[in-house]
């Protein structure tokens, strides 16, 4: 089978086009902002925290400098405030820009807030989270690759991201039959990590109560849900089309389907993209 492309997926799912256009606009604007990447931290210094379950970015032992990313986030907000194809986004970005100008410690607040400090209350938090993680994910890319090589996933097996601490946004099933593994996918920093194949990542229930909702003609995408807590995760049961199918936006229609079935999205969401869907 030919690998899917973003274009062929959008041809078959025309209602996703406004969402895809927004994501592409943000990616283009982020790519124009130069940032040097942080150095690779000493993973040996961090290994004690790793054993304890402290994600890399929250570890005081790893000391990763996120401030250059804060600067890049502010520039990205300014770019969208001065011109976006969507009026709603330009207005949200302008409100954010005004707040960040007022705030003397804005750069530090932005990055602390992105990795989980709730004391900052920005306007348009959904937009800031989306823009912020678009920048941070690019910024952290070389470091994340080094972390993937260093990390022993069998020693993590937790229901949150080892890099940034987020709950999973999706799952991917890789391998065949008895050797099949489930990876959880971070919607913020794009890390993928190993998790028990049949346990609910939200309530840790007994594996017998996990159920699958298959969707015809969706290239291996499906919905895995838990009959105890009604939480669900969108899952990609295949390999080769990760670039398209593991982006949360490309399967928003599955979230609508799950919602219609009374299931709850407990997965981390970066931005309320649903209003951009044409319905
Ligand atoms: Zn993450
Ligand atoms: Zn559950």
PDB file of C-alpha atoms and ligand atoms in Angstrom:
ATOM      1  CA  UNK A   1       0.000   0.000   0.000  1.00  0.00           C
ATOM      2  CA  UNK A   2       1.215   3.492  -0.790  1.00  0.00           C
ATOM      3  CA  UNK A   3       1.987   5.634   2.273  1.00  0.00           C
ATOM      4  CA  UNK A   4      -0.603   8.245   3.017  1.00  0.00           C
ATOM      5  CA  UNK A   5       0.196  11.871   2.395  1.00  0.00           C
ATOM      6  CA  UNK A   6      -1.279  14.861   4.119  1.00  0.00           C
ATOM      7  CA  UNK A   7      -2.791  15.874   0.766  1.00  0.00           C
ATOM      8  CA  UNK A   8      -4.501  12.539   0.059  1.00  0.00           C
ATOM      9  CA  UNK A   9      -5.847  12.429   3.623  1.00  0.00           C
ATOM     10  CA  UNK A  10      -7.299  15.915   3.209  1.00  0.00           C
ATOM     11  CA  UNK A  11      -8.840  15.004  -0.121  1.00  0.00           C
ATOM     12  CA  UNK A  12     -10.697  12.162   1.568  1.00  0.00           C
ATOM     13  CA  UNK A  13     -11.600  14.269   4.639  1.00  0.00           C
ATOM     14  CA  UNK A  14     -12.359  17.719   3.246  1.00  0.00           C
ATOM     15  CA  UNK A  15     -13.940  18.889   6.520  1.00  0.00           C
ATOM     16  CA  UNK A  16     -10.498  18.769   8.160  1.00  0.00           C
ATOM     17  CA  UNK A  17      -9.089  21.403   5.793  1.00  0.00           C
ATOM     18  CA  UNK A  18      -9.598  24.491   7.997  1.00  0.00           C
ATOM     19  CA  UNK A  19      -7.890  22.732  10.912  1.00  0.00           C
ATOM     20  CA  UNK A  20      -5.031  21.591   8.678  1.00  0.00           C
ATOM     21  CA  UNK A  21      -4.666  25.112   7.265  1.00  0.00           C
ATOM     22  CA  UNK A  22      -4.393  26.576  10.776  1.00  0.00           C
ATOM     23  CA  UNK A  23      -1.776  24.001  11.839  1.00  0.00           C
ATOM     24  CA  UNK A  24       0.209  24.615   8.635  1.00  0.00           C
ATOM     25  CA  UNK A  25       0.071  28.384   9.132  1.00  0.00           C
ATOM     26  CA  UNK A  26       1.465  28.049  12.664  1.00  0.00           C
ATOM     27  CA  UNK A  27       4.179  25.629  11.460  1.00  0.00           C
ATOM     28  CA  UNK A  28       5.244  28.017   8.703  1.00  0.00           C
ATOM     29  CA  UNK A  29       5.417  30.986  11.076  1.00  0.00           C
ATOM     30  CA  UNK A  30       7.341  28.935  13.685  1.00  0.00           C
ATOM     31  CA  UNK A  31       9.847  27.763  11.051  1.00  0.00           C
ATOM     32  CA  UNK A  32      10.731  31.406  10.304  1.00  0.00           C
ATOM     33  CA  UNK A  33      11.845  32.023  13.883  1.00  0.00           C
ATOM     34  CA  UNK A  34      15.451  31.057  14.523  1.00  0.00           C
ATOM     35  CA  UNK A  35      16.310  29.404  17.818  1.00  0.00           C
ATOM     36  CA  UNK A  36      19.368  27.445  18.719  1.00  0.00           C
ATOM     37  CA  UNK A  37      18.628  24.148  20.395  1.00  0.00           C
ATOM     38  CA  UNK A  38      19.627  23.481  24.011  1.00  0.00           C
ATOM     39  CA  UNK A  39      22.644  21.279  24.736  1.00  0.00           C
ATOM     40  CA  UNK A  40      22.131  17.617  25.606  1.00  0.00           C
ATOM     41  CA  UNK A  41      21.858  17.358  29.423  1.00  0.00           C
ATOM     42  CA  UNK A  42      23.753  14.833  31.515  1.00  0.00           C
ATOM     43  CA  UNK A  43      21.332  11.925  31.636  1.00  0.00           C
ATOM     44  CA  UNK A  44      23.419  10.298  34.357  1.00  0.00           C
ATOM     45  CA  UNK A  45      22.684  13.259  36.677  1.00  0.00           C
ATOM     46  CA  UNK A  46      19.002  12.866  35.857  1.00  0.00           C
ATOM     47  CA  UNK A  47      18.772   9.066  36.209  1.00  0.00           C
ATOM     48  CA  UNK A  48      17.709   9.185  39.893  1.00  0.00           C
ATOM     49  CA  UNK A  49      14.772  11.448  39.034  1.00  0.00           C
ATOM     50  CA  UNK A  50      13.912   9.188  36.091  1.00  0.00           C
ATOM     51  CA  UNK A  51      13.611   6.180  38.401  1.00  0.00           C
ATOM     52  CA  UNK A  52      11.340   8.227  40.657  1.00  0.00           C
ATOM     53  CA  UNK A  53       9.069   9.154  37.741  1.00  0.00           C
ATOM     54  CA  UNK A  54      10.066  12.809  37.337  1.00  0.00           C
ATOM     55  CA  UNK A  55       9.772  13.834  33.658  1.00  0.00           C
ATOM     56  CA  UNK A  56      12.954  15.234  32.134  1.00  0.00           C
ATOM     57  CA  UNK A  57      11.734  18.819  31.727  1.00  0.00           C
ATOM     58  CA  UNK A  58      10.557  18.967  35.339  1.00  0.00           C
ATOM     59  CA  UNK A  59      13.797  17.663  36.786  1.00  0.00           C
ATOM     60  CA  UNK A  60      16.049  20.118  38.611  1.00  0.00           C
ATOM     61  CA  UNK A  61      18.918  17.670  37.930  1.00  0.00           C
ATOM     62  CA  UNK A  62      18.598  17.941  34.148  1.00  0.00           C
ATOM     63  CA  UNK A  63      18.539  21.791  34.075  1.00  0.00           C
ATOM     64  CA  UNK A  64      17.396  22.320  30.507  1.00  0.00           C
ATOM     65  CA  UNK A  65      17.454  25.950  29.424  1.00  0.00           C
ATOM     66  CA  UNK A  66      13.979  26.738  28.089  1.00  0.00           C
ATOM     67  CA  UNK A  67      14.248  30.521  28.048  1.00  0.00           C
ATOM     68  CA  UNK A  68      15.257  30.812  24.342  1.00  0.00           C
ATOM     69  CA  UNK A  69      12.065  28.885  23.535  1.00  0.00           C
ATOM     70  CA  UNK A  70      10.072  31.417  25.613  1.00  0.00           C
ATOM     71  CA  UNK A  71      11.485  34.180  23.438  1.00  0.00           C
ATOM     72  CA  UNK A  72      10.527  32.301  20.280  1.00  0.00           C
ATOM     73  CA  UNK A  73       6.976  31.754  21.587  1.00  0.00           C
ATOM     74  CA  UNK A  74       6.597  35.484  22.157  1.00  0.00           C
ATOM     75  CA  UNK A  75       7.782  36.209  18.594  1.00  0.00           C
ATOM     76  CA  UNK A  76       5.311  33.665  17.237  1.00  0.00           C
ATOM     77  CA  UNK A  77       2.449  35.297  19.151  1.00  0.00           C
ATOM     78  CA  UNK A  78       3.474  38.668  17.688  1.00  0.00           C
ATOM     79  CA  UNK A  79       3.576  37.274  14.150  1.00  0.00           C
ATOM     80  CA  UNK A  80       0.041  35.881  14.410  1.00  0.00           C
ATOM     81  CA  UNK A  81      -1.247  39.034  16.109  1.00  0.00           C
ATOM     82  CA  UNK A  82      -0.021  41.137  13.202  1.00  0.00           C
ATOM     83  CA  UNK A  83      -1.601  38.878  10.585  1.00  0.00           C
ATOM     84  CA  UNK A  84      -3.413  35.563  10.566  1.00  0.00           C
ATOM     85  CA  UNK A  85      -5.796  34.126   7.999  1.00  0.00           C
ATOM     86  CA  UNK A  86      -8.335  33.638  10.793  1.00  0.00           C
ATOM     87  CA  UNK A  87      -9.913  36.623  12.553  1.00  0.00           C
ATOM     88  CA  UNK A  88     -10.527  34.617  15.703  1.00  0.00           C
ATOM     89  CA  UNK A  89      -6.879  33.612  15.934  1.00  0.00           C
ATOM     90  CA  UNK A  90      -5.573  37.115  15.182  1.00  0.00           C
ATOM     91  CA  UNK A  91      -7.826  38.482  17.953  1.00  0.00           C
ATOM     92  CA  UNK A  92      -6.717  35.835  20.468  1.00  0.00           C
ATOM     93  CA  UNK A  93      -3.070  36.405  19.532  1.00  0.00           C
ATOM     94  CA  UNK A  94      -3.442  40.197  19.976  1.00  0.00           C
ATOM     95  CA  UNK A  95      -4.921  39.761  23.464  1.00  0.00           C
ATOM     96  CA  UNK A  96      -2.042  37.448  24.355  1.00  0.00           C
ATOM     97  CA  UNK A  97       0.556  39.790  22.904  1.00  0.00           C
ATOM     98  CA  UNK A  98      -0.797  42.703  24.964  1.00  0.00           C
ATOM     99  CA  UNK A  99      -0.664  40.634  28.159  1.00  0.00           C
ATOM    100  CA  UNK A 100       2.883  39.418  27.490  1.00  0.00           C
ATOM    101  CA  UNK A 101       4.042  43.021  26.931  1.00  0.00           C
ATOM    102  CA  UNK A 102       2.625  44.039  30.309  1.00  0.00           C
ATOM    103  CA  UNK A 103       4.282  41.189  32.133  1.00  0.00           C
ATOM    104  CA  UNK A 104       7.963  41.833  33.042  1.00  0.00           C
ATOM    105  CA  UNK A 105       8.731  38.157  33.676  1.00  0.00           C
ATOM    106  CA  UNK A 106       6.802  36.994  30.617  1.00  0.00           C
ATOM    107  CA  UNK A 107       9.458  34.700  29.124  1.00  0.00           C
ATOM    108  CA  UNK A 108       9.925  32.720  32.314  1.00  0.00           C
ATOM    109  CA  UNK A 109       6.164  32.580  32.957  1.00  0.00           C
ATOM    110  CA  UNK A 110       5.479  31.223  29.478  1.00  0.00           C
ATOM    111  CA  UNK A 111       7.842  28.263  29.758  1.00  0.00           C
ATOM    112  CA  UNK A 112       6.985  27.467  33.389  1.00  0.00           C
ATOM    113  CA  UNK A 113       3.305  27.506  32.503  1.00  0.00           C
ATOM    114  CA  UNK A 114       3.819  25.301  29.429  1.00  0.00           C
ATOM    115  CA  UNK A 115       5.409  22.583  31.548  1.00  0.00           C
ATOM    116  CA  UNK A 116       2.733  22.694  34.216  1.00  0.00           C
ATOM    117  CA  UNK A 117       2.981  25.710  36.569  1.00  0.00           C
ATOM    118  CA  UNK A 118      -0.617  26.913  36.928  1.00  0.00           C
ATOM    119  CA  UNK A 119       0.119  30.260  38.625  1.00  0.00           C
ATOM    120  CA  UNK A 120       0.139  32.211  35.354  1.00  0.00           C
ATOM    121  CA  UNK A 121      -3.311  32.837  33.862  1.00  0.00           C
ATOM    122  CA  UNK A 122      -2.911  34.082  30.286  1.00  0.00           C
ATOM    123  CA  UNK A 123      -5.831  35.126  28.098  1.00  0.00           C
ATOM    124  CA  UNK A 124      -6.449  32.630  25.250  1.00  0.00           C
ATOM    125  CA  UNK A 125      -4.688  29.778  27.097  1.00  0.00           C
ATOM    126  CA  UNK A 126      -5.607  27.244  24.385  1.00  0.00           C
ATOM    127  CA  UNK A 127      -3.858  29.263  21.694  1.00  0.00           C
ATOM    128  CA  UNK A 128      -0.786  29.912  23.865  1.00  0.00           C
ATOM    129  CA  UNK A 129      -0.530  26.213  24.660  1.00  0.00           C
ATOM    130  CA  UNK A 130      -0.709  25.298  20.986  1.00  0.00           C
ATOM    131  CA  UNK A 131       1.805  27.928  19.859  1.00  0.00           C
ATOM    132  CA  UNK A 132       4.054  27.265  22.833  1.00  0.00           C
ATOM    133  CA  UNK A 133       4.275  23.526  22.250  1.00  0.00           C
ATOM    134  CA  UNK A 134       4.760  23.978  18.514  1.00  0.00           C
ATOM    135  CA  UNK A 135       7.860  26.024  19.365  1.00  0.00           C
ATOM    136  CA  UNK A 136       9.024  23.825  22.257  1.00  0.00           C
ATOM    137  CA  UNK A 137       8.644  20.616  20.288  1.00  0.00           C
ATOM    138  CA  UNK A 138      10.886  21.996  17.518  1.00  0.00           C
ATOM    139  CA  UNK A 139      13.323  23.407  20.059  1.00  0.00           C
ATOM    140  CA  UNK A 140      13.621  20.134  21.961  1.00  0.00           C
ATOM    141  CA  UNK A 141      13.883  17.889  18.899  1.00  0.00           C
ATOM    142  CA  UNK A 142      17.645  16.982  19.076  1.00  0.00           C
ATOM    143  CA  UNK A 143      17.490  16.600  22.848  1.00  0.00           C
ATOM    144  CA  UNK A 144      14.410  14.379  22.619  1.00  0.00           C
ATOM    145  CA  UNK A 145      16.195  12.108  20.118  1.00  0.00           C
ATOM    146  CA  UNK A 146      19.128  11.737  22.545  1.00  0.00           C
ATOM    147  CA  UNK A 147      16.693  11.062  25.415  1.00  0.00           C
ATOM    148  CA  UNK A 148      14.949   8.362  23.342  1.00  0.00           C
ATOM    149  CA  UNK A 149      18.301   6.630  22.824  1.00  0.00           C
ATOM    150  CA  UNK A 150      19.252   6.842  26.503  1.00  0.00           C
ATOM    151  CA  UNK A 151      15.917   5.919  28.067  1.00  0.00           C
ATOM    152  CA  UNK A 152      15.035   2.358  29.048  1.00  0.00           C
ATOM    153  CA  UNK A 153      11.281   2.381  28.425  1.00  0.00           C
ATOM    154  CA  UNK A 154      10.751  -0.783  30.460  1.00  0.00           C
ATOM    155  CA  UNK A 155      11.732   1.268  33.511  1.00  0.00           C
ATOM    156  CA  UNK A 156       9.152   3.991  32.851  1.00  0.00           C
ATOM    157  CA  UNK A 157       5.806   2.361  31.931  1.00  0.00           C
ATOM    158  CA  UNK A 158       3.893   5.310  33.375  1.00  0.00           C
ATOM    159  CA  UNK A 159       0.770   6.957  32.008  1.00  0.00           C
ATOM    160  CA  UNK A 160       2.453  10.330  31.421  1.00  0.00           C
ATOM    161  CA  UNK A 161       5.156  11.520  29.061  1.00  0.00           C
ATOM    162  CA  UNK A 162       8.736  10.901  30.254  1.00  0.00           C
ATOM    163  CA  UNK A 163       9.910  14.100  28.540  1.00  0.00           C
ATOM    164  CA  UNK A 164       7.299  16.699  29.531  1.00  0.00           C
ATOM    165  CA  UNK A 165       4.839  14.990  31.900  1.00  0.00           C
ATOM    166  CA  UNK A 166       1.722  15.341  29.738  1.00  0.00           C
ATOM    167  CA  UNK A 167      -1.044  12.733  29.602  1.00  0.00           C
ATOM    168  CA  UNK A 168      -1.079  10.869  26.259  1.00  0.00           C
ATOM    169  CA  UNK A 169      -2.965  12.274  23.273  1.00  0.00           C
ATOM    170  CA  UNK A 170      -3.031   9.073  21.230  1.00  0.00           C
ATOM    171  CA  UNK A 171      -1.645   5.545  21.099  1.00  0.00           C
ATOM    172  CA  UNK A 172       0.157   3.480  18.507  1.00  0.00           C
ATOM    173  CA  UNK A 173       0.179  -0.315  18.305  1.00  0.00           C
ATOM    174  CA  UNK A 174       3.331  -1.716  16.766  1.00  0.00           C
ATOM    175  CA  UNK A 175       4.530  -5.243  16.017  1.00  0.00           C
ATOM    176  CA  UNK A 176       2.451  -8.362  15.541  1.00  0.00           C
ATOM    177  CA  UNK A 177       0.559 -10.875  17.674  1.00  0.00           C
ATOM    178  CA  UNK A 178       2.237 -11.800  20.965  1.00  0.00           C
ATOM    179  CA  UNK A 179       5.036  -9.291  20.397  1.00  0.00           C
ATOM    180  CA  UNK A 180       2.629  -6.439  19.890  1.00  0.00           C
ATOM    181  CA  UNK A 181       3.380  -3.340  21.918  1.00  0.00           C
ATOM    182  CA  UNK A 182       1.445  -0.217  22.719  1.00  0.00           C
ATOM    183  CA  UNK A 183       3.156   3.133  22.640  1.00  0.00           C
ATOM    184  CA  UNK A 184       1.512   6.216  24.078  1.00  0.00           C
ATOM    185  CA  UNK A 185       1.975   9.415  22.094  1.00  0.00           C
ATOM    186  CA  UNK A 186       2.525  12.841  23.636  1.00  0.00           C
ATOM    187  CA  UNK A 187       0.480  15.536  21.922  1.00  0.00           C
ATOM    188  CA  UNK A 188       2.746  18.277  23.287  1.00  0.00           C
ATOM    189  CA  UNK A 189       6.353  17.235  22.654  1.00  0.00           C
ATOM    190  CA  UNK A 190       5.815  14.241  20.296  1.00  0.00           C
ATOM    191  CA  UNK A 191       7.605  11.711  22.507  1.00  0.00           C
ATOM    192  CA  UNK A 192       6.356   8.116  22.166  1.00  0.00           C
ATOM    193  CA  UNK A 193       6.783   5.767  25.101  1.00  0.00           C
ATOM    194  CA  UNK A 194       5.934   2.203  26.019  1.00  0.00           C
ATOM    195  CA  UNK A 195       2.891   1.404  28.152  1.00  0.00           C
ATOM    196  CA  UNK A 196       1.155  -1.813  29.196  1.00  0.00           C
ATOM    197  CA  UNK A 197      -0.843  -3.042  26.251  1.00  0.00           C
ATOM    198  CA  UNK A 198      -4.170  -3.702  27.904  1.00  0.00           C
ATOM    199  CA  UNK A 199      -4.395  -1.338  30.866  1.00  0.00           C
ATOM    200  CA  UNK A 200      -6.457   1.862  30.782  1.00  0.00           C
ATOM    201  CA  UNK A 201      -3.980   4.767  30.897  1.00  0.00           C
ATOM    202  CA  UNK A 202      -6.540   6.918  32.730  1.00  0.00           C
ATOM    203  CA  UNK A 203      -7.901   4.793  35.564  1.00  0.00           C
ATOM    204  CA  UNK A 204      -5.573   1.744  35.483  1.00  0.00           C
ATOM    205  CA  UNK A 205      -8.572  -0.604  35.443  1.00  0.00           C
ATOM    206  CA  UNK A 206      -8.611  -4.319  34.929  1.00  0.00           C
ATOM    207  CA  UNK A 207      -7.624  -5.142  31.351  1.00  0.00           C
ATOM    208  CA  UNK A 208     -10.835  -7.079  30.624  1.00  0.00           C
ATOM    209  CA  UNK A 209     -12.746  -3.832  30.389  1.00  0.00           C
ATOM    210  CA  UNK A 210     -10.890  -2.273  27.478  1.00  0.00           C
ATOM    211  CA  UNK A 211     -12.937  -2.221  24.288  1.00  0.00           C
ATOM    212  CA  UNK A 212     -12.257  -1.299  20.692  1.00  0.00           C
ATOM    213  CA  UNK A 213     -14.365   0.738  18.314  1.00  0.00           C
ATOM    214  CA  UNK A 214     -13.165   0.048  14.781  1.00  0.00           C
ATOM    215  CA  UNK A 215     -13.762   2.598  12.084  1.00  0.00           C
ATOM    216  CA  UNK A 216     -14.187   1.447   8.466  1.00  0.00           C
ATOM    217  CA  UNK A 217     -11.825   2.825   5.887  1.00  0.00           C
ATOM    218  CA  UNK A 218      -9.704   4.914   8.239  1.00  0.00           C
ATOM    219  CA  UNK A 219      -6.267   3.439   7.491  1.00  0.00           C
ATOM    220  CA  UNK A 220      -5.846   1.619  10.799  1.00  0.00           C
ATOM    221  CA  UNK A 221      -7.185   4.346  13.078  1.00  0.00           C
ATOM    222  CA  UNK A 222      -9.534   3.171  15.806  1.00  0.00           C
ATOM    223  CA  UNK A 223     -10.873   4.146  19.202  1.00  0.00           C
ATOM    224  CA  UNK A 224      -9.815   2.203  22.298  1.00  0.00           C
ATOM    225  CA  UNK A 225     -12.045   2.895  25.266  1.00  0.00           C
ATOM    226  CA  UNK A 226     -12.406   1.827  28.851  1.00  0.00           C
ATOM    227  CA  UNK A 227     -15.756   0.523  30.064  1.00  0.00           C
ATOM    228  CA  UNK A 228     -14.948   1.552  33.638  1.00  0.00           C
ATOM    229  CA  UNK A 229     -14.119   5.253  33.251  1.00  0.00           C
ATOM    230  CA  UNK A 230     -15.420   5.792  29.652  1.00  0.00           C
ATOM    231  CA  UNK A 231     -12.137   7.457  28.738  1.00  0.00           C
ATOM    232  CA  UNK A 232     -10.883   6.765  25.220  1.00  0.00           C
ATOM    233  CA  UNK A 233      -7.687   7.099  23.243  1.00  0.00           C
ATOM    234  CA  UNK A 234      -7.483   7.272  19.498  1.00  0.00           C
ATOM    235  CA  UNK A 235      -5.078   4.582  18.348  1.00  0.00           C
ATOM    236  CA  UNK A 236      -3.183   3.918  15.155  1.00  0.00           C
ATOM    237  CA  UNK A 237      -2.795   0.184  14.685  1.00  0.00           C
ATOM    238  CA  UNK A 238      -0.058   0.236  12.091  1.00  0.00           C
ATOM    239  CA  UNK A 239       3.272   1.618  11.039  1.00  0.00           C
ATOM    240  CA  UNK A 240       4.434   3.819   8.185  1.00  0.00           C
ATOM    241  CA  UNK A 241       1.887   6.645   8.283  1.00  0.00           C
ATOM    242  CA  UNK A 242       2.784   8.172  11.662  1.00  0.00           C
ATOM    243  CA  UNK A 243       3.453  11.630  10.256  1.00  0.00           C
ATOM    244  CA  UNK A 244      -0.168  11.990   9.170  1.00  0.00           C
ATOM    245  CA  UNK A 245      -2.104   9.670  11.467  1.00  0.00           C
ATOM    246  CA  UNK A 246      -0.484  10.488  14.813  1.00  0.00           C
ATOM    247  CA  UNK A 247      -1.261  14.201  14.529  1.00  0.00           C
ATOM    248  CA  UNK A 248      -4.263  14.836  16.675  1.00  0.00           C
ATOM    249  CA  UNK A 249      -5.893  17.138  14.091  1.00  0.00           C
ATOM    250  CA  UNK A 250      -5.984  14.475  11.372  1.00  0.00           C
ATOM    251  CA  UNK A 251      -8.429  12.351  13.380  1.00  0.00           C
ATOM    252  CA  UNK A 252     -10.701  14.989  14.931  1.00  0.00           C
ATOM    253  CA  UNK A 253     -13.680  13.284  13.295  1.00  0.00           C
ATOM    254  CA  UNK A 254     -12.981  10.257  15.516  1.00  0.00           C
ATOM    255  CA  UNK A 255     -13.288  12.487  18.573  1.00  0.00           C
ATOM    256  CA  UNK A 256     -16.742  13.548  17.372  1.00  0.00           C
ATOM    257  CA  UNK A 257     -17.675   9.889  16.873  1.00  0.00           C
ATOM    258  CA  UNK A 258     -16.466   8.976  20.368  1.00  0.00           C
ATOM    259  CA  UNK A 259     -18.383  11.911  21.814  1.00  0.00           C
ATOM    260  CA  UNK A 260     -21.576  10.690  20.100  1.00  0.00           C
ATOM    261  CA  UNK A 261     -21.060   7.304  21.782  1.00  0.00           C
ATOM    262  CA  UNK A 262     -20.950   8.918  25.213  1.00  0.00           C
ATOM    263  CA  UNK A 263     -17.205   8.505  25.640  1.00  0.00           C
ATOM    264  CA  UNK A 264     -15.075  11.153  27.314  1.00  0.00           C
ATOM    265  CA  UNK A 265     -11.904  12.668  25.992  1.00  0.00           C
ATOM    266  CA  UNK A 266      -9.557  12.381  28.950  1.00  0.00           C
ATOM    267  CA  UNK A 267      -6.528  12.722  26.703  1.00  0.00           C
ATOM    268  CA  UNK A 268      -4.533  15.926  26.771  1.00  0.00           C
ATOM    269  CA  UNK A 269      -5.718  18.407  24.178  1.00  0.00           C
ATOM    270  CA  UNK A 270      -3.538  21.262  22.976  1.00  0.00           C
ATOM    271  CA  UNK A 271      -6.121  23.554  21.592  1.00  0.00           C
ATOM    272  CA  UNK A 272      -9.849  23.482  21.064  1.00  0.00           C
ATOM    273  CA  UNK A 273      -9.599  22.789  17.355  1.00  0.00           C
ATOM    274  CA  UNK A 274     -13.139  21.491  16.942  1.00  0.00           C
ATOM    275  CA  UNK A 275     -14.685  24.961  16.321  1.00  0.00           C
ATOM    276  CA  UNK A 276     -12.511  25.161  13.186  1.00  0.00           C
ATOM    277  CA  UNK A 277     -14.234  22.116  11.710  1.00  0.00           C
ATOM    278  CA  UNK A 278     -16.770  22.869   9.015  1.00  0.00           C
ATOM    279  CA  UNK A 279     -19.998  21.217  10.091  1.00  0.00           C
TER     280      UNK A 279
HETATM  281 ZN1  LIG B   1       5.650  15.152  26.129  1.00  0.00          ZN
HETATM  282 ZN1  LIG B   2     -10.381   3.664  32.536  1.00  0.00          ZN
END
